[in-house]
Amino acid sequence: MGAKALSEEAYDLVGLIINDPIESEKHARFVHRPLRDRRNLFYSEAFLGYANFTALYLRDLWDKHPHISKFL
């Protein structure tokens, strides 16, 4: 959501996304903190640690199924 707002230069929306409190659960209790104060929402391995498996899978799909390139 934030990336889309940035790409459309909707900076007021970016500020809202970053600074408005969001509800989340911590130890069976609900807390309301802004995104900028949350450090545990994203895990690096979700984006970096295992990305090589996805990249290899996509490469193999491209090699094994030549019709995929027709959709680009």
Coordinates of C-alpha atoms in Angstrom, one line a residue:
M1 CA 0.0 0.0 0.0
G2 CA 2.8 2.4 0.9
A3 CA 4.8 1.6 -2.3
K4 CA 1.7 2.3 -4.4
A5 CA 1.1 5.6 -2.6
L6 CA 4.8 6.6 -3.2
S7 CA 4.6 5.6 -6.9
E8 CA 1.6 7.9 -7.3
E9 CA 3.3 10.6 -5.3
A10 CA 0.4 10.6 -2.8
Y11 CA 2.7 11.8 0.0
D12 CA -0.2 12.7 2.4
L13 CA -1.3 9.1 2.1
V14 CA 2.2 7.8 2.8
G15 CA 2.3 9.9 6.0
L16 CA -1.0 8.5 7.0
I17 CA 0.2 4.9 6.4
I18 CA 3.4 5.4 8.4
N19 CA 2.1 7.5 11.2
D20 CA -1.5 6.4 12.0
P21 CA -1.8 3.7 14.7
I22 CA -2.6 0.2 13.5
E23 CA -4.2 -2.5 15.6
S24 CA -2.1 -5.6 16.2
E25 CA -2.1 -8.4 18.7
K26 CA 0.8 -9.0 21.1
H27 CA 0.7 -11.7 23.7
A28 CA -3.1 -12.0 23.3
R29 CA -3.5 -8.3 23.9
F30 CA -4.4 -5.7 21.3
V31 CA -2.0 -2.8 20.9
H32 CA -2.3 0.3 18.7
R33 CA 1.0 1.6 17.4
P34 CA 2.1 3.3 14.2
L35 CA 3.9 1.3 11.5
R36 CA 7.1 3.3 12.1
D37 CA 7.2 2.0 15.7
R38 CA 6.7 -1.6 14.7
R39 CA 9.9 -3.6 14.2
N40 CA 8.5 -7.1 14.2
L41 CA 6.0 -6.9 11.3
F42 CA 8.3 -8.0 8.6
Y43 CA 11.0 -10.7 8.7
S44 CA 14.0 -10.4 6.5
E45 CA 14.0 -14.0 5.4
A46 CA 10.6 -13.5 3.8
F47 CA 12.3 -11.0 1.4
L48 CA 15.9 -12.0 1.4
G49 CA 16.8 -15.3 3.0
Y50 CA 14.9 -17.6 0.7
A51 CA 14.6 -15.5 -2.4
N52 CA 17.0 -17.7 -4.3
F53 CA 14.6 -20.6 -4.3
T54 CA 11.9 -18.5 -5.9
A55 CA 14.3 -17.1 -8.4
L56 CA 15.5 -20.5 -9.4
Y57 CA 11.9 -21.8 -9.6
L58 CA 10.9 -18.9 -11.9
R59 CA 14.0 -19.4 -14.1
D60 CA 13.1 -23.1 -14.4
L61 CA 9.5 -22.3 -15.4
W62 CA 10.8 -19.9 -18.0
D63 CA 13.1 -22.6 -19.4
K64 CA 10.6 -25.5 -19.3
H65 CA 7.6 -23.6 -20.6
P66 CA 8.4 -21.5 -23.7
H67 CA 4.8 -20.2 -24.0
I68 CA 5.3 -18.1 -20.8
S69 CA 7.4 -15.6 -22.8
K70 CA 4.5 -14.8 -25.0
F71 CA 2.7 -13.2 -22.2
L72 CA 5.3 -10.5 -21.6

